[in-house]
N, CA, C and O atoms as a printed pandas DataFrame, in Angstrom:
     atom_number atom_name residue_name chain_id  residue_number  x_coord  y_coord  z_coord
0              1         N          UNK        A               1    0.803   -1.207    0.000
1              2        CA          UNK        A               1    0.000    0.000    0.000
2              3         C          UNK        A               1    0.843    1.268    0.000
3              4         O          UNK        A               1    0.312    2.368   -0.149
4              5         N          UNK        A               2    2.134    1.122    0.164
5              6        CA          UNK        A               2    2.985    2.310    0.139
6              7         C          UNK        A               2    3.082    2.901   -1.258
7              8         O          UNK        A               2    3.474    4.058   -1.413
8              9         N          UNK        A               3    2.733    2.129   -2.274
9             10        CA          UNK        A               3    2.733    2.633   -3.650
10            11         C          UNK        A               3    1.334    2.916   -4.173
11            12         O          UNK        A               3    1.182    3.357   -5.313
12            13         N          UNK        A               4    0.314    2.672   -3.367
13            14        CA          UNK        A               4   -1.058    2.842   -3.827
14            15         C          UNK        A               4   -1.540    1.592   -4.548
15            16         O          UNK        A               4   -0.741    0.737   -4.931
16            17         N          UNK        A               5   -2.829    1.494   -4.728
17            18        CA          UNK        A               5   -3.449    0.371   -5.435
18            19         C          UNK        A               5   -4.508    0.931   -6.372
19            20         O          UNK        A               5   -4.932    2.076   -6.221
20            21         N          UNK        A               6   -4.935    0.126   -7.340
21            22        CA          UNK        A               6   -5.999    0.600   -8.224
22            23         C          UNK        A               6   -6.889   -0.556   -8.638
23            24         O          UNK        A               6   -6.481   -1.717   -8.623
24            25         N          UNK        A               7   -8.103   -0.214   -9.004
25            26        CA          UNK        A               7   -9.080   -1.195   -9.487
26            27         C          UNK        A               7   -9.794   -0.563  -10.669
27            28         O          UNK        A               7  -10.428    0.484  -10.538
28            29         N          UNK        A               8   -9.685   -1.211  -11.832
29            30        CA          UNK        A               8  -10.368   -0.733  -13.034
30            31         C          UNK        A               8  -11.637   -1.541  -13.235
31            32         O          UNK        A               8  -11.639   -2.764  -13.096
32            33         N          UNK        A               9  -12.711   -0.846  -13.562
33            34        CA          UNK        A               9  -13.977   -1.509  -13.863
34            35         C          UNK        A               9  -14.331   -1.166  -15.302
35            36         O          UNK        A               9  -14.760   -0.055  -15.611
36            37         N          UNK        A              10  -14.139   -2.147  -16.168
37            38        CA          UNK        A              10  -14.412   -1.948  -17.592
38            39         C          UNK        A              10  -15.903   -1.769  -17.812
39            40         O          UNK        A              10  -16.724   -2.482  -17.235
40            41         N          UNK        A              11  -16.236   -0.803  -18.658
41            42        CA          UNK        A              11  -17.620   -0.575  -19.084
42            43         C          UNK        A              11  -18.573   -0.317  -17.916
43            44         O          UNK        A              11  -19.724   -0.752  -17.949
44            45         N          UNK        A              12  -18.099    0.390  -16.884
45            46        CA          UNK        A              12  -18.954    0.658  -15.722
46            47         C          UNK        A              12  -20.097    1.601  -16.064
47            48         O          UNK        A              12  -21.202    1.451  -15.542
48            49         N          UNK        A              13  -19.842    2.574  -16.938
49            50        CA          UNK        A              13  -20.864    3.556  -17.302
50            51         C          UNK        A              13  -21.230    3.397  -18.766
51            52         O          UNK        A              13  -20.396    3.027  -19.591
52            53         N          UNK        A              14  -22.496    3.684  -19.081
53            54        CA          UNK        A              14  -22.952    3.636  -20.473
54            55         C          UNK        A              14  -23.616    4.971  -20.789
55            56         O          UNK        A              14  -24.471    5.444  -20.041
56            57         N          UNK        A              15  -23.207    5.575  -21.915
57            58        CA          UNK        A              15  -23.645    6.919  -22.277
58            59         C          UNK        A              15  -24.334    6.920  -23.631
59            60         O          UNK        A              15  -23.884    6.273  -24.576
60            61         N          UNK        A              16  -25.440    7.662  -23.708
61            62        CA          UNK        A              16  -26.051    8.028  -24.993
62            63         C          UNK        A              16  -26.244    9.532  -24.966
63            64         O          UNK        A              16  -26.830   10.068  -24.026
64            65         N          UNK        A              17  -25.759   10.209  -25.981
65            66        CA          UNK        A              17  -25.863   11.662  -26.061
66            67         C          UNK        A              17  -25.973   12.041  -27.531
67            68         O          UNK        A              17  -25.163   11.614  -28.353
68            69         N          UNK        A              18  -26.975   12.842  -27.854
69            70        CA          UNK        A              18  -27.226   13.189  -29.256
70            71         C          UNK        A              18  -26.902   14.659  -29.495
71            72         O          UNK        A              18  -27.541   15.542  -28.922
72            73         N          UNK        A              19  -25.906   14.918  -30.344
73            74        CA          UNK        A              19  -25.620   16.254  -30.846
74            75         C          UNK        A              19  -24.995   17.242  -29.897
75            76         O          UNK        A              19  -24.927   18.426  -30.228
76            77         N          UNK        A              20  -24.529   16.821  -28.720
77            78        CA          UNK        A              20  -23.999   17.828  -27.812
78            79         C          UNK        A              20  -22.696   17.446  -27.133
79            80         O          UNK        A              20  -22.100   18.280  -26.451
80            81         N          UNK        A              21  -22.238   16.227  -27.294
81            82        CA          UNK        A              21  -21.138   15.778  -26.454
82            83         C          UNK        A              21  -21.669   15.649  -25.032
83            84         O          UNK        A              21  -22.851   15.893  -24.790
84            85         N          UNK        A              22  -20.827   15.276  -24.110
85            86        CA          UNK        A              22  -21.312   15.063  -22.746
86            87         C          UNK        A              22  -20.176   15.225  -21.748
87            88         O          UNK        A              22  -19.001   15.270  -22.114
88            89         N          UNK        A              23  -20.550   15.310  -20.494
89            90        CA          UNK        A              23  -19.602   15.301  -19.390
90            91         C          UNK        A              23  -20.157   14.352  -18.335
91            92         O          UNK        A              23  -21.362   14.111  -18.271
92            93         N          UNK        A              24  -19.286   13.833  -17.531
93            94        CA          UNK        A              24  -19.675   12.919  -16.466
94            95         C          UNK        A              24  -19.382   13.610  -15.142
95            96         O          UNK        A              24  -18.281   14.112  -14.916
96            97         N          UNK        A              25  -20.381   13.627  -14.279
97            98        CA          UNK        A              25  -20.208   14.195  -12.942
98            99         C          UNK        A              25  -20.256   13.060  -11.932
99           100         O          UNK        A              25  -21.050   12.129  -12.065
100          101         N          UNK        A              26  -19.402   13.146  -10.926
101          102        CA          UNK        A              26  -19.386   12.156   -9.851
102          103         C          UNK        A              26  -19.565   12.886   -8.532
103          104         O          UNK        A              26  -18.914   13.899   -8.276
104          105         N          UNK        A              27  -20.444   12.370   -7.706
105          106        CA          UNK        A              27  -20.685   12.942   -6.390
106          107         C          UNK        A              27  -20.356   11.894   -5.337
107          108         O          UNK        A              27  -20.858   10.771   -5.384
108          109         N          UNK        A              28  -19.507   12.274   -4.385
109          110        CA          UNK        A              28  -19.201   11.398   -3.258
110          111         C          UNK        A              28  -20.236   11.660   -2.174
111          112         O          UNK        A              28  -20.357   12.781   -1.680
112          113         N          UNK        A              29  -20.974   10.632   -1.808
113          114        CA          UNK        A              29  -21.994   10.798   -0.777
114          115         C          UNK        A              29  -21.335   10.896    0.597
115          116         O          UNK        A              29  -20.112   10.813    0.713
116          117         N          UNK        A              30  -22.131   11.069    1.612
117          118        CA          UNK        A              30  -21.677   11.271    2.996
118          119         C          UNK        A              30  -20.654   12.404    3.079
119          120         O          UNK        A              30  -19.672   12.333    3.817
120          121         N          UNK        A              31  -20.919   13.446    2.299
121          122        CA          UNK        A              31  -20.102   14.658    2.315
122          123         C          UNK        A              31  -18.623   14.380    2.046
123          124         O          UNK        A              31  -17.744   15.042    2.596
124          125         N          UNK        A              32  -18.364   13.384    1.187
125          126        CA          UNK        A              32  -16.991   13.088    0.806
126          127         C          UNK        A              32  -16.187   12.369    1.869
127          128         O          UNK        A              32  -14.957   12.408    1.857
128          129         N          UNK        A              33  -16.878   11.712    2.791
129          130        CA          UNK        A              33  -16.202   10.998    3.865
130          131         C          UNK        A              33  -16.404    9.489    3.735
131          132         O          UNK        A              33  -17.526    9.021    3.543
132          133         N          UNK        A              34  -15.318    8.738    3.841
133          134        CA          UNK        A              34  -15.439    7.295    3.996
134          135         C          UNK        A              34  -16.031    7.040    5.375
135          136         O          UNK        A              34  -15.678    7.728    6.333
136          137         N          UNK        A              35  -16.921    6.067    5.490
137          138        CA          UNK        A              35  -17.493    5.685    6.776
138          139         C          UNK        A              35  -16.980    4.315    7.173
139          140         O          UNK        A              35  -16.943    3.387    6.366
140          141         N          UNK        A              36  -16.585    4.206    8.440
141          142        CA          UNK        A              36  -16.084    2.933    8.949
142          143         C          UNK        A              36  -17.263    1.990    9.171
143          144         O          UNK        A              36  -18.262    2.370    9.782
144          145         N          UNK        A              37  -17.142    0.762    8.675
145          146        CA          UNK        A              37  -18.165   -0.258    8.927
146          147         C          UNK        A              37  -17.594   -1.401    9.761
147          148         O          UNK        A              37  -18.351   -2.247   10.237
148          149         N          UNK        A              38  -16.289   -1.445    9.946
149          150        CA          UNK        A              38  -15.661   -2.452   10.804
150          151         C          UNK        A              38  -14.279   -1.963   11.214
151          152         O          UNK        A              38  -13.599   -1.279   10.449
152          153         N          UNK        A              39  -13.873   -2.317   12.419
153          154        CA          UNK        A              39  -12.535   -1.978   12.887
154          155         C          UNK        A              39  -12.541   -0.945   13.992
155          156         O          UNK        A              39  -13.596   -0.506   14.449
156          157         N          UNK        A              40  -11.331   -0.559   14.420
157          158        CA          UNK        A              40  -11.164    0.351   15.557
158          159         C          UNK        A              40  -10.650    1.731   15.175
159          160         O          UNK        A              40  -10.391    2.548   16.058
160          161         N          UNK        A              41  -10.496    2.010   13.903
161          162        CA          UNK        A              41   -9.920    3.281   13.473
162          163         C          UNK        A              41  -10.914    4.429   13.530
163          164         O          UNK        A              41  -11.969    4.334   14.156
164          165         N          UNK        A              42  -10.555    5.507   12.867
165          166        CA          UNK        A              42  -11.397    6.708   12.805
166          167         C          UNK        A              42  -12.774    6.350   12.240
167          168         O          UNK        A              42  -12.882    5.504   11.353
168          169         N          UNK        A              43  -13.819    6.992   12.753
169          170        CA          UNK        A              43  -15.187    6.718   12.288
170          171         C          UNK        A              43  -15.402    7.157   10.853
171          172         O          UNK        A              43  -16.133    6.508   10.105
172          173         N          UNK        A              44  -14.767    8.260   10.462
173          174        CA          UNK        A              44  -14.855    8.750    9.084
174          175         C          UNK        A              44  -13.451    9.137    8.632
175          176         O          UNK        A              44  -12.561    9.368    9.450
176          177         N          UNK        A              45  -13.270    9.204    7.305
177          178        CA          UNK        A              45  -11.969    9.606    6.775
178          179         C          UNK        A              45  -12.180   10.312    5.447
179          180         O          UNK        A              45  -12.942    9.842    4.602
180          181         N          UNK        A              46  -11.511   11.429    5.264
181          182        CA          UNK        A              46  -11.677   12.273    4.085
182          183         C          UNK        A              46  -11.239   11.546    2.810
183          184         O          UNK        A              46  -10.091   11.119    2.689
184          185         N          UNK        A              47  -12.165   11.416    1.869
185          186        CA          UNK        A              47  -11.886   10.707    0.614
186          187         C          UNK        A              47  -10.753   11.359   -0.172
187          188         O          UNK        A              47  -10.033   10.667   -0.892
188          189         N          UNK        A              48  -10.578   12.669   -0.052
189          190        CA          UNK        A              48   -9.506   13.364   -0.776
190          191         C          UNK        A              48   -8.137   12.779   -0.442
191          192         O          UNK        A              48   -7.222   12.802   -1.265
192          193         N          UNK        A              49   -8.010   12.256    0.776
193          194        CA          UNK        A              49   -6.733   11.715    1.225
194          195         C          UNK        A              49   -6.495   10.290    0.734
195          196         O          UNK        A              49   -5.364    9.806    0.756
196          197         N          UNK        A              50   -7.570    9.611    0.286
197          198        CA          UNK        A              50   -7.442    8.189   -0.010
198          199         C          UNK        A              50   -7.621    7.795   -1.463
199          200         O          UNK        A              50   -6.968    6.858   -1.922
200          201         N          UNK        A              51   -8.488    8.484   -2.208
201          202        CA          UNK        A              51   -8.803    7.985   -3.552
202          203         C          UNK        A              51   -8.708    9.053   -4.630
203          204         O          UNK        A              51   -8.742   10.255   -4.370
204          205         N          UNK        A              52   -8.588    8.559   -5.835
205          206        CA          UNK        A              52   -8.685    9.358   -7.054
206          207         C          UNK        A              52   -9.523    8.519   -8.017
207          208         O          UNK        A              52   -9.445    7.290   -8.007
208          209         N          UNK        A              53  -10.318    9.184   -8.840
209          210        CA          UNK        A              53  -11.170    8.478   -9.797
210          211         C          UNK        A              53  -10.825    8.952  -11.200
211          212         O          UNK        A              53  -10.609   10.142  -11.428
212          213         N          UNK        A              54  -10.773    8.009  -12.140
213          214        CA          UNK        A              54  -10.608    8.331  -13.560
214          215         C          UNK        A              54  -11.797    7.765  -14.319
215          216         O          UNK        A              54  -12.196    6.618  -14.113
216          217         N          UNK        A              55  -12.358    8.590  -15.202
217          218        CA          UNK        A              55  -13.444    8.145  -16.077
218          219         C          UNK        A              55  -12.935    8.230  -17.508
219          220         O          UNK        A              55  -12.592    9.310  -17.989
220          221         N          UNK        A              56  -12.887    7.100  -18.178
221          222        CA          UNK        A              56  -12.413    7.006  -19.560
222          223         C          UNK        A              56  -11.059    7.704  -19.734
223          224         O          UNK        A              56  -10.809    8.364  -20.743
224          225         N          UNK        A              57  -10.196    7.544  -18.733
225          226        CA          UNK        A              57   -8.852    8.113  -18.788
226          227         C          UNK        A              57   -8.728    9.548  -18.325
227          228         O          UNK        A              57   -7.615   10.070  -18.250
228          229         N          UNK        A              58   -9.841   10.207  -18.011
229          230        CA          UNK        A              58   -9.790   11.601  -17.546
230          231         C          UNK        A              58   -9.865   11.630  -16.023
231          232         O          UNK        A              58  -10.643   10.900  -15.409
232          233         N          UNK        A              59   -9.039   12.488  -15.427
233          234        CA          UNK        A              59   -8.959   12.598  -13.977
234          235         C          UNK        A              59   -9.463   13.964  -13.539
235          236         O          UNK        A              59   -9.261   14.963  -14.230
236          237         N          UNK        A              60  -10.117   13.999  -12.390
237          238        CA          UNK        A              60  -10.525   15.261  -11.770
238          239         C          UNK        A              60   -9.979   15.265  -10.347
239          240         O          UNK        A              60   -9.797   14.204   -9.749
240          241         N          UNK        A              61   -9.721   16.439   -9.806
241          242        CA          UNK        A              61   -9.283   16.518   -8.414
242          243         C          UNK        A              61  -10.370   15.925   -7.529
243          244         O          UNK        A              61  -11.553   16.214   -7.708
244          245         N          UNK        A              62   -9.965   15.094   -6.575
245          246        CA          UNK        A              62  -10.943   14.449   -5.704
246          247         C          UNK        A              62  -11.620   15.489   -4.833
247          248         O          UNK        A              62  -10.958   16.244   -4.120
248          249         N          UNK        A              63  -12.936   15.524   -4.894
249          250        CA          UNK        A              63  -13.751   16.427   -4.097
250          251         C          UNK        A              63  -15.129   15.806   -3.986
251          252         O          UNK        A              63  -15.400   14.783   -4.615
252          253         N          UNK        A              64  -16.003   16.410   -3.194
253          254        CA          UNK        A              64  -17.365   15.895   -3.059
254          255         C          UNK        A              64  -18.039   15.852   -4.423
255          256         O          UNK        A              64  -18.725   14.882   -4.746
256          257         N          UNK        A              65  -17.848   16.900   -5.230
257          258        CA          UNK        A              65  -18.401   16.956   -6.585
258          259         C          UNK        A              65  -17.257   17.066   -7.586
259          260         O          UNK        A              65  -16.427   17.971   -7.497
260          261         N          UNK        A              66  -17.219   16.139   -8.540
261          262        CA          UNK        A              66  -16.163   16.125   -9.553
262          263         C          UNK        A              66  -16.794   16.130  -10.935
263          264         O          UNK        A              66  -17.915   15.654  -11.116
264          265         N          UNK        A              67  -16.072   16.668  -11.905
265          266        CA          UNK        A              67  -16.558   16.678  -13.288
266          267         C          UNK        A              67  -15.457   16.178  -14.216
267          268         O          UNK        A              67  -14.313   16.627  -14.145
268          269         N          UNK        A              68  -15.823   15.243  -15.086
269          270        CA          UNK        A              68  -14.904   14.653  -16.057
270          271         C          UNK        A              68  -15.386   15.020  -17.452
271          272         O          UNK        A              68  -16.574   14.895  -17.752
272          273         N          UNK        A              69  -14.492   15.463  -18.288
273          274        CA          UNK        A              69  -14.879   15.836  -19.646
274          275         C          UNK        A              69  -14.417   17.247  -19.930
275          276         O          UNK        A              69  -13.613   17.800  -19.179
276          277         N          UNK        A              70  -14.909   17.831  -20.991
277          278        CA          UNK        A              70  -15.990   17.347  -21.857
278          279         C          UNK        A              70  -15.514   16.228  -22.787
279          280         O          UNK        A              70  -14.341   16.142  -23.150
280          281         N          UNK        A              71  -16.461   15.387  -23.151
281          282        CA          UNK        A              71  -16.243   14.337  -24.134
282          283         C          UNK        A              71  -16.995   14.740  -25.392
283          284         O          UNK        A              71  -18.192   15.020  -25.329
284          285         N          UNK        A              72  -16.322   14.775  -26.523
285          286        CA          UNK        A              72  -16.978   15.133  -27.783
286          287         C          UNK        A              72  -17.152   16.627  -27.951
287          288         O          UNK        A              72  -17.024   17.397  -26.999
288          289         N          UNK        A              73  -17.448   17.029  -29.188
289          290        CA          UNK        A              73  -17.675   18.434  -29.522
290          291         C          UNK        A              73  -19.057   18.852  -29.049
291          292         O          UNK        A              73  -19.877   18.017  -28.666
292          293         N          UNK        A              74  -19.300   20.131  -29.080
293          294        CA          UNK        A              74  -20.633   20.616  -28.732
294          295         C          UNK        A              74  -21.405   20.967  -29.994
295          296         O          UNK        A              74  -20.843   21.498  -30.951
296          297         N          UNK        A              75  -22.673   20.672  -29.985
297          298        CA          UNK        A              75  -23.617   21.072  -31.040
298          299         C          UNK        A              75  -23.266   20.566  -32.433
299          300         O          UNK        A              75  -23.470   21.280  -33.415
300          301         N          UNK        A              76  -22.743   19.351  -32.538
301          302        CA          UNK        A              76  -22.515   18.759  -33.852
302          303         C          UNK        A              76  -22.995   17.315  -33.832
303          304         O          UNK        A              76  -22.996   16.664  -32.788
304          305         N          UNK        A              77  -23.394   16.833  -34.978
305          306        CA          UNK        A              77  -23.838   15.445  -35.071
306          307         C          UNK        A              77  -22.697   14.485  -34.755
307          308         O          UNK        A              77  -22.928   13.383  -34.257
308          309         N          UNK        A              78  -21.472   14.900  -35.041
309          310        CA          UNK        A              78  -20.315   14.055  -34.756
310          311         C          UNK        A              78  -20.144   13.791  -33.265
311          312         O          UNK        A              78  -19.490   12.824  -32.875
312          313         N          UNK        A              79  -20.727   14.644  -32.435
313          314        CA          UNK        A              79  -20.611   14.484  -30.989
314          315         C          UNK        A              79  -21.571   13.431  -30.447
315          316         O          UNK        A              79  -21.502   13.087  -29.267
316          317         N          UNK        A              80  -22.452   12.922  -31.276
317          318        CA          UNK        A              80  -23.452   11.952  -30.820
318          319         C          UNK        A              80  -22.818   10.594  -30.537
319          320         O          UNK        A              80  -21.958   10.123  -31.281
320          321         N          UNK        A              81  -23.265    9.977  -29.443
321          322        CA          UNK        A              81  -22.862    8.612  -29.112
322          323         C          UNK        A              81  -24.089    7.857  -28.625
323          324         O          UNK        A              81  -24.965    8.431  -27.977
324          325         N          UNK        A              82  -24.147    6.581  -28.938
325          326        CA          UNK        A              82  -25.226    5.722  -28.455
326          327         C          UNK        A              82  -24.619    4.516  -27.761
327          328         O          UNK        A              82  -23.823    3.778  -28.339
328          329         N          UNK        A              83  -25.008    4.337  -26.524
329          330        CA          UNK        A              83  -24.553    3.187  -25.734
330          331         C          UNK        A              83  -23.030    3.057  -25.667
331          332         O          UNK        A              83  -22.491    1.951  -25.693
332          333         N          UNK        A              84  -22.345    4.200  -25.582
333          334        CA          UNK        A              84  -20.880    4.173  -25.441
334          335         C          UNK        A              84  -20.548    3.758  -24.009
335          336         O          UNK        A              84  -21.069    4.320  -23.045
336          337         N          UNK        A              85  -19.685    2.779  -23.895
337          338        CA          UNK        A              85  -19.307    2.279  -22.582
338          339         C          UNK        A              85  -17.997    2.919  -22.130
339          340         O          UNK        A              85  -17.029    2.994  -22.886
340          341         N          UNK        A              86  -17.991    3.377  -20.884
341          342        CA          UNK        A              86  -16.825    4.058  -20.326
342          343         C          UNK        A              86  -16.234    3.231  -19.189
343          344         O          UNK        A              86  -16.957    2.680  -18.358
344          345         N          UNK        A              87  -14.921    3.157  -19.170
345          346        CA          UNK        A              87  -14.224    2.477  -18.085
346          347         C          UNK        A              87  -14.005    3.461  -16.939
347          348         O          UNK        A              87  -13.786    4.652  -17.163
348          349         N          UNK        A              88  -14.066    2.955  -15.725
349          350        CA          UNK        A              88  -13.806    3.768  -14.537
350          351         C          UNK        A              88  -12.681    3.098  -13.755
351          352         O          UNK        A              88  -12.668    1.881  -13.572
352          353         N          UNK        A              89  -11.739    3.921  -13.299
353          354        CA          UNK        A              89  -10.620    3.411  -12.509
354          355         C          UNK        A              89  -10.619    4.104  -11.152
355          356         O          UNK        A              89  -10.667    5.332  -11.069
356          357         N          UNK        A              90  -10.564    3.314  -10.103
357          358        CA          UNK        A              90  -10.486    3.818   -8.735
358          359         C          UNK        A              90   -9.056    3.603   -8.254
359          360         O          UNK        A              90   -8.546    2.483   -8.271
360          361         N          UNK        A              91   -8.421    4.681   -7.828
361          362        CA          UNK        A              91   -7.012    4.632   -7.448
362          363         C          UNK        A              91   -6.893    4.954   -5.961
363          364         O          UNK        A              91   -7.265    6.040   -5.516
364          365         N          UNK        A              92   -6.373    3.999   -5.209
365          366        CA          UNK        A              92   -6.097    4.234   -3.794
366          367         C          UNK        A              92   -4.729    4.872   -3.670
367          368         O          UNK        A              92   -3.729    4.316   -4.124
368          369         N          UNK        A              93   -4.689    6.033   -3.059
369          370        CA          UNK        A              93   -3.423    6.755   -2.927
370          371         C          UNK        A              93   -2.486    6.012   -1.972
371          372         O          UNK        A              93   -2.941    5.246   -1.122
372          373         N          UNK        A              94   -1.185    6.238   -2.113
373          374        CA          UNK        A              94   -0.234    5.594   -1.199
374          375         C          UNK        A              94   -0.537    5.957    0.255
375          376         O          UNK        A              94   -0.946    7.080    0.552
376          377         N          UNK        A              95   -0.334    5.003    1.148
377          378        CA          UNK        A              95   -0.576    5.224    2.575
378          379         C          UNK        A              95    0.749    5.324    3.311
379          380         O          UNK        A              95    1.682    4.565    3.046
380          381         N          UNK        A              96    0.817    6.268    4.236
381          382        CA          UNK        A              96    1.995    6.350    5.096
382          383         C          UNK        A              96    1.632    5.775    6.469
383          384         O          UNK        A              96    0.480    5.415    6.712
384          385         N          UNK        A              97    2.593    5.695    7.337
385          386        CA          UNK        A              97    2.389    5.079    8.649
386          387         C          UNK        A              97    1.309    5.791    9.463
387          388         O          UNK        A              97    0.497    5.135   10.116
388          389         N          UNK        A              98    1.291    7.109    9.430
389          390        CA          UNK        A              98    0.298    7.866   10.195
390          391         C          UNK        A              98   -1.121    7.569    9.703
391          392         O          UNK        A              98   -2.039    7.426   10.510
392          393         N          UNK        A              99   -1.301    7.477    8.390
393          394        CA          UNK        A              99   -2.620    7.174    7.827
394          395         C          UNK        A              99   -3.067    5.777    8.229
395          396         O          UNK        A              99   -4.225    5.572    8.593
396          397         N          UNK        A             100   -2.158    4.823    8.165
397          398        CA          UNK        A             100   -2.492    3.450    8.560
398          399         C          UNK        A             100   -2.938    3.417   10.017
399          400         O          UNK        A             100   -3.913    2.740   10.344
400          401         N          UNK        A             101   -2.244    4.133   10.897
401          402        CA          UNK        A             101   -2.627    4.179   12.317
402          403         C          UNK        A             101   -4.006    4.799   12.494
403          404         O          UNK        A             101   -4.795    4.331   13.314
404          405         N          UNK        A             102   -4.304    5.853   11.728
405          406        CA          UNK        A             102   -5.634    6.476   11.819
406          407         C          UNK        A             102   -6.726    5.514   11.376
407          408         O          UNK        A             102   -7.782    5.436   12.003
408          409         N          UNK        A             103   -6.473    4.782   10.300
409          410        CA          UNK        A             103   -7.490    3.888    9.749
410          411         C          UNK        A             103   -7.660    2.604   10.555
411          412         O          UNK        A             103   -8.771    2.084   10.654
412          413         N          UNK        A             104   -6.584    2.090   11.129
413          414        CA          UNK        A             104   -6.659    0.828   11.869
414          415         C          UNK        A             104   -6.850    1.002   13.367
415          416         O          UNK        A             104   -7.304    0.075   14.039
416          417         N          UNK        A             105   -6.517    2.163   13.903
417          418        CA          UNK        A             105   -6.605    2.353   15.345
418          419         C          UNK        A             105   -5.417    1.706   16.035
419          420         O          UNK        A             105   -4.357    1.531   15.435
420          421         N          UNK        A             106   -5.605    1.353   17.304
421          422        CA          UNK        A             106   -4.499    0.830   18.107
422          423         C          UNK        A             106   -4.539   -0.681   18.260
423          424         O          UNK        A             106   -4.146   -1.200   19.305
424          425         N          UNK        A             107   -4.996   -1.392   17.259
425          426        CA          UNK        A             107   -5.072   -2.847   17.335
426          427         C          UNK        A             107   -3.727   -3.508   17.129
427          428         O          UNK        A             107   -2.719   -2.849   16.877
428          429         N          UNK        A             108   -3.734   -4.824   17.240
429          430        CA          UNK        A             108   -2.520   -5.610   17.051
430          431         C          UNK        A             108   -2.280   -5.924   15.589
431          432         O          UNK        A             108   -2.860   -5.306   14.696
432          433         N          UNK        A             109   -1.408   -6.903   15.363
433          434        CA          UNK        A             109   -0.993   -7.230   14.000
434          435         C          UNK        A             109   -2.121   -7.783   13.143
435          436         O          UNK        A             109   -2.040   -7.714   11.916
436          437         N          UNK        A             110   -3.164   -8.327   13.746
437          438        CA          UNK        A             110   -4.288   -8.891   12.990
438          439         C          UNK        A             110   -5.450   -7.912   12.837
439          440         O          UNK        A             110   -6.540   -8.300   12.417
440          441         N          UNK        A             111   -5.223   -6.659   13.172
441          442        CA          UNK        A             111   -6.279   -5.650   13.107
442          443         C          UNK        A             111   -6.737   -5.434   11.671
443          444         O          UNK        A             111   -5.926   -5.354   10.748
444          445         N          UNK        A             112   -8.039   -5.343   11.503
445          446        CA          UNK        A             112   -8.622   -5.083   10.186
446          447         C          UNK        A             112   -9.573   -3.901   10.300
447          448         O          UNK        A             112  -10.109   -3.612   11.370
448          449         N          UNK        A             113   -9.766   -3.234    9.188
449          450        CA          UNK        A             113  -10.725   -2.130    9.135
450          451         C          UNK        A             113  -11.403   -2.162    7.778
451          452         O          UNK        A             113  -10.822   -2.606    6.787
452          453         N          UNK        A             114  -12.629   -1.690    7.747
453          454        CA          UNK        A             114  -13.363   -1.619    6.482
454          455         C          UNK        A             114  -14.079   -0.277    6.427
455          456         O          UNK        A             114  -14.819    0.094    7.338
456          457         N          UNK        A             115  -13.836    0.441    5.332
457          458        CA          UNK        A             115  -14.461    1.739    5.100
458          459         C          UNK        A             115  -15.191    1.704    3.764
459          460         O          UNK        A             115  -14.753    1.031    2.831
460          461         N          UNK        A             116  -16.294    2.421    3.672
461          462        CA          UNK        A             116  -17.043    2.483    2.415
462          463         C          UNK        A             116  -17.411    3.924    2.087
463          464         O          UNK        A             116  -17.476    4.791    2.959
464          465         N          UNK        A             117  -17.649    4.146    0.794
465          466        CA          UNK        A             117  -18.181    5.424    0.316
466          467         C          UNK        A             117  -18.945    5.128   -0.969
467          468         O          UNK        A             117  -18.536    4.277   -1.759
468          469         N          UNK        A             118  -20.042    5.825   -1.172
469          470        CA          UNK        A             118  -20.830    5.664   -2.392
470          471         C          UNK        A             118  -20.517    6.798   -3.354
471          472         O          UNK        A             118  -20.369    7.952   -2.952
472          473         N          UNK        A             119  -20.420    6.450   -4.631
473          474        CA          UNK        A             119  -20.195    7.428   -5.690
474          475         C          UNK        A             119  -21.392    7.370   -6.629
475          476         O          UNK        A             119  -21.740    6.301   -7.130
476          477         N          UNK        A             120  -22.026    8.523   -6.868
477          478        CA          UNK        A             120  -23.169    8.606   -7.779
478          479         C          UNK        A             120  -22.720    9.361   -9.025
479          480         O          UNK        A             120  -22.190   10.468   -8.933
480          481         N          UNK        A             121  -22.938    8.753  -10.189
481          482        CA          UNK        A             121  -22.543    9.357  -11.461
482          483         C          UNK        A             121  -23.758    9.954  -12.155
483          484         O          UNK        A             121  -24.841    9.369  -12.158
484          485         N          UNK        A             122  -23.556   11.133  -12.744
485          486        CA          UNK        A             122  -24.570   11.804  -13.553
486          487         C          UNK        A             122  -23.933   12.134  -14.895
487          488         O          UNK        A             122  -22.810   12.633  -14.953
488          489         N          UNK        A             123  -24.651   11.854  -15.960
489          490        CA          UNK        A             123  -24.158   12.165  -17.302
490          491         C          UNK        A             123  -25.010   13.295  -17.847
491          492         O          UNK        A             123  -26.237   13.202  -17.867
492          493         N          UNK        A             124  -24.353   14.371  -18.294
493          494        CA          UNK        A             124  -25.069   15.564  -18.747
494          495         C          UNK        A             124  -24.490   16.055  -20.069
495          496         O          UNK        A             124  -23.341   15.765  -20.403
496          497         N          UNK        A             125  -25.295   16.793  -20.809
497          498        CA          UNK        A             125  -24.840   17.396  -22.064
498          499         C          UNK        A             125  -23.787   18.453  -21.775
499          500         O          UNK        A             125  -23.787   19.061  -20.704
500          501         N          UNK        A             126  -22.881   18.674  -22.737
501          502        CA          UNK        A             126  -21.878   19.739  -22.611
502          503         C          UNK        A             126  -22.556   21.089  -22.584
503          504         O          UNK        A             126  -21.884   22.116  -22.483
């Protein structure tokens, strides 16, 4: 985890947009905080410190509300797409010792923790 980890989900999003191109918006629920569901660490943890998201190769600064794009031109037929599938990549940032202690708490060598956050995607015209 000192180098970070990533998980790619092929074809996670599907887009149809006629004549305008599009952008993808991502919203982190729970006000951008990971919530602990198991373990002894911090009850919440700021997502900005832990993850980065890429949509179809485009990256946005991690925040509660993110925007990826624009994809395609605006106001042309060439910008139209039907059922275009987009890959999404979730990147876990490298962890240092202090972060690990915050997330795991003061447990022993077998200590585990589980945190979750929901991401809601919205696809809109350019």
